[in-house]
GROMACS .gro file of C-alpha atoms in nm:
model
  193
    1MET     CA    1   3.053  28.918  22.621
    2SER     CA    2   2.965  28.680  22.900
    3PRO     CA    3   3.136  28.354  23.003
    4GLU     CA    4   2.835  28.163  22.865
    5ASP     CA    5   2.944  28.284  22.519
    6PHE     CA    6   3.290  28.126  22.543
    7ASP     CA    7   3.409  27.920  22.253
    8PRO     CA    8   3.446  27.557  22.370
    9ALA     CA    9   3.823  27.587  22.316
   10VAL     CA   10   3.839  27.875  22.569
   11THR     CA   11   3.637  27.672  22.819
   12ALA     CA   12   3.879  27.381  22.768
   13LEU     CA   13   4.182  27.608  22.823
   14LEU     CA   14   4.031  27.730  23.150
   15ALA     CA   15   3.943  27.375  23.257
   16ALA     CA   16   4.310  27.284  23.211
   17VAL     CA   17   4.389  27.526  23.497
   18GLN     CA   18   4.086  27.420  23.705
   19VAL     CA   19   3.878  27.732  23.631
   20THR     CA   20   3.514  27.718  23.521
   21PRO     CA   21   3.329  27.990  23.329
   22ALA     CA   22   3.129  28.055  23.650
   23GLU     CA   23   3.453  28.178  23.813
   24VAL     CA   24   3.491  28.451  23.549
   25ALA     CA   25   3.358  28.787  23.673
   26ALA     CA   26   3.425  28.981  23.353
   27CYS     CA   27   3.554  28.911  23.005
   28ALA     CA   28   3.608  29.113  22.691
   29PRO     CA   29   3.784  29.063  22.359
   30MET     CA   30   4.104  29.263  22.323
   31THR     CA   31   4.175  29.449  22.000
   32GLY     CA   32   4.490  29.568  21.833
   33GLY     CA   33   4.641  29.233  21.742
   34THR     CA   34   4.705  29.118  21.390
   35TYR     CA   35   4.676  28.740  21.396
   36ASN     CA   36   4.574  28.565  21.720
   37SER     CA   37   4.255  28.638  21.914
   38LEU     CA   38   4.282  28.773  22.267
   39LEU     CA   39   4.031  28.759  22.549
   40ARG     CA   40   4.080  28.951  22.875
   41LEU     CA   41   3.938  28.775  23.182
   42VAL     CA   42   3.890  28.898  23.537
   43LEU     CA   43   3.829  28.609  23.774
   44ARG     CA   44   3.608  28.642  24.081
   45ASP     CA   45   3.915  28.604  24.305
   46GLY     CA   46   4.074  28.911  24.139
   47ARG     CA   47   4.321  28.739  23.908
   48ARG     CA   48   4.349  28.904  23.566
   49TRP     CA   49   4.433  28.678  23.273
   50VAL     CA   50   4.458  28.692  22.896
   51VAL     CA   51   4.364  28.394  22.680
   52LYS     CA   52   4.538  28.390  22.343
   53ARG     CA   53   4.438  28.159  22.057
   54PRO     CA   54   4.530  28.129  21.691
   55PRO     CA   55   4.262  28.156  21.423
   56ALA     CA   56   4.042  27.848  21.395
   57ALA     CA   57   4.155  27.591  21.139
   58GLY     CA   58   3.990  27.658  20.806
   59SER     CA   59   3.921  28.025  20.886
   60GLY     CA   60   4.133  28.142  20.595
   61SER     CA   61   4.471  28.095  20.444
   62ALA     CA   62   4.775  28.099  20.669
   63LEU     CA   63   5.126  28.174  20.563
   64ARG     CA   64   5.385  27.913  20.654
   65TYR     CA   65   5.554  28.132  20.915
   66GLU     CA   66   5.219  28.169  21.091
   67HIS     CA   67   5.205  27.797  21.165
   68ASP     CA   68   5.231  27.744  21.542
   69LEU     CA   69   5.329  28.106  21.616
   70LEU     CA   70   5.217  28.068  21.977
   71ARG     CA   71   5.499  27.818  22.037
   72GLY     CA   72   5.755  28.093  21.975
   73GLU     CA   73   5.561  28.335  22.192
   74ALA     CA   74   5.549  28.089  22.482
   75GLU     CA   75   5.923  28.023  22.448
   76PHE     CA   76   5.987  28.399  22.442
   77PHE     CA   77   5.783  28.458  22.759
   78ARG     CA   78   5.971  28.179  22.937
   79ALA     CA   79   6.308  28.328  22.842
   80ALA     CA   80   6.212  28.694  22.897
   81ARG     CA   81   6.081  28.639  23.251
   82ASN     CA   82   6.443  28.611  23.364
   83VAL     CA   83   6.541  28.952  23.220
   84SER     CA   84   6.525  29.213  23.493
   85GLY     CA   85   6.318  29.525  23.435
   86VAL     CA   86   6.109  29.381  23.153
   87PRO     CA   87   5.731  29.361  23.201
   88VAL     CA   88   5.637  29.017  23.072
   89PRO     CA   89   5.320  28.818  23.146
   90GLN     CA   90   5.358  28.496  23.339
   91LEU     CA   91   5.243  28.185  23.159
   92VAL     CA   92   4.960  28.015  23.345
   93HIS     CA   93   4.905  27.740  23.087
   94VAL     CA   94   5.026  27.645  22.740
   95GLU     CA   95   4.800  27.402  22.555
   96ALA     CA   96   4.972  27.183  22.298
   97GLY     CA   97   4.845  26.877  22.119
   98GLY     CA   98   4.850  26.684  21.796
   99SER     CA   99   5.132  26.518  21.612
  100PRO     CA  100   5.358  26.700  21.584
  101PRO     CA  101   5.238  26.907  21.881
  102VAL     CA  102   5.104  27.254  21.800
  103VAL     CA  103   5.037  27.522  22.063
  104SER     CA  104   4.664  27.588  22.038
  105GLY     CA  105   4.625  27.833  22.325
  106ILE     CA  106   4.798  28.027  22.599
  107VAL     CA  107   4.661  28.148  22.930
  108MET     CA  108   4.880  28.421  23.080
  109THR     CA  109   4.864  28.692  23.340
  110GLU     CA  110   4.759  29.038  23.228
  111CYS     CA  111   5.030  29.301  23.254
  112PRO     CA  112   4.886  29.617  23.413
  113GLY     CA  113   4.885  29.938  23.217
  114VAL     CA  114   4.730  30.128  22.931
  115ALA     CA  115   4.824  30.096  22.565
  116TRP     CA  116   5.045  30.383  22.450
  117SER     CA  117   4.812  30.439  22.152
  118GLU     CA  118   4.526  30.511  22.392
  119VAL     CA  119   4.708  30.792  22.574
  120ASP     CA  120   4.947  30.927  22.311
  121THR     CA  121   4.745  31.239  22.232
  122SER     CA  122   4.741  31.338  22.601
  123LEU     CA  123   5.118  31.306  22.648
  124THR     CA  124   5.351  31.602  22.655
  125ALA     CA  125   5.661  31.601  22.437
  126GLY     CA  126   5.872  31.537  22.749
  127GLU     CA  127   5.655  31.242  22.859
  128ARG     CA  128   5.674  31.096  22.510
  129THR     CA  129   6.055  31.128  22.511
  130THR     CA  130   6.076  30.962  22.853
  131LEU     CA  131   5.856  30.674  22.738
  132ARG     CA  132   6.059  30.625  22.419
  133GLN     CA  133   6.379  30.613  22.623
  134GLU     CA  134   6.233  30.357  22.863
  135LEU     CA  135   6.101  30.151  22.571
  136GLY     CA  136   6.450  30.160  22.421
  137ARG     CA  137   6.600  30.033  22.748
  138VAL     CA  138   6.347  29.749  22.767
  139VAL     CA  139   6.409  29.648  22.404
  140ALA     CA  140   6.786  29.659  22.463
  141ARG     CA  141   6.744  29.425  22.762
  142LEU     CA  142   6.533  29.189  22.551
  143HIS     CA  143   6.800  29.186  22.283
  144SER     CA  144   7.031  29.025  22.535
  145LEU     CA  145   6.825  28.706  22.494
  146THR     CA  146   6.957  28.440  22.264
  147GLY     CA  147   6.808  28.110  22.167
  148PRO     CA  148   6.962  27.773  22.091
  149GLU     CA  149   6.904  27.799  21.714
  150TYR     CA  150   6.815  28.035  21.430
  151GLY     CA  151   6.462  28.062  21.290
  152TYR     CA  152   6.108  28.014  21.415
  153PRO     CA  153   6.077  27.769  21.708
  154ALA     CA  154   5.794  27.582  21.532
  155ARG     CA  155   6.031  27.515  21.240
  156PRO     CA  156   5.777  27.584  20.963
  157PHE     CA  157   6.061  27.592  20.707
  158GLY     CA  158   6.234  27.272  20.817
  159PRO     CA  159   6.535  27.227  21.044
  160PRO     CA  160   6.691  27.533  21.208
  161ALA     CA  161   6.943  27.728  21.002
  162ALA     CA  162   7.316  27.741  21.079
  163ASP     CA  163   7.314  28.121  21.105
  164TRP     CA  164   7.082  28.420  21.111
  165ARG     CA  165   7.141  28.511  20.746
  166SER     CA  166   7.034  28.162  20.630
  167ALA     CA  167   6.729  28.168  20.859
  168PHE     CA  168   6.619  28.511  20.734
  169THR     CA  169   6.675  28.408  20.372
  170ALA     CA  170   6.454  28.100  20.424
  171MET     CA  171   6.184  28.310  20.594
  172THR     CA  172   6.183  28.570  20.317
  173GLY     CA  173   6.174  28.300  20.048
  174ALA     CA  174   5.880  28.129  20.219
  175VAL     CA  175   5.681  28.453  20.244
  176LEU     CA  176   5.738  28.517  19.873
  177ASP     CA  177   5.640  28.156  19.790
  178ASP     CA  178   5.325  28.190  20.002
  179ALA     CA  179   5.240  28.520  19.831
  180GLU     CA  180   5.274  28.350  19.492
  181HIS     CA  181   5.065  28.052  19.607
  182GLU     CA  182   4.792  28.290  19.731
  183SER     CA  183   4.815  28.500  19.412
  184ILE     CA  184   4.930  28.808  19.602
  185THR     CA  185   5.126  29.056  19.396
  186PRO     CA  186   5.370  29.250  19.613
  187ARG     CA  187   5.359  29.624  19.559
  188ARG     CA  188   5.685  29.780  19.457
  189ARG     CA  189   5.784  30.093  19.640
  190LYS     CA  190   6.041  30.345  19.546
  191TRP     CA  191   6.260  30.418  19.843
  192SER     CA  192   6.473  30.725  19.882
  193LEU     CA  193   6.678  30.851  20.171
   0.00000   0.00000   0.00000
């Protein structure tokens, strides 16, 4: 992919931080995500960024909880940057517009490293154990974060809930309602321990 192939929305996100496509030395789509699209950029001055955007409007059905997911991600990055020992990208720009405002794109720094899935087969059992322990420590640090309310920051189900149980109940109900609306029949699984 070359910068000339950028979607106009990507070009607009870069323009918001005073970067033109001509300043991009390399770019490539990133894979592995499940909802938003990711584009890795290397700028000519050496900065490494990731541009994250939700699916284009009208590109398919969206479940209610998926509405404005990037808002929650931006809020998470802002909060997590203050947790020591946690590798979190720095937000370069958050694009929001409309009424009510919806986050339509994020530009963030790229965290260095290689995806675990890409190196897993080359790891020894000891290396894998060490990585799992470190991941557990990072997740434990992240669990020290708390927000001002319960539920998704974009409030796709209405006002925030009074407690976590109420928020989770509303989320689960909305997913089931969306599945019914989209004519999705949940598969039943038999669980045993």
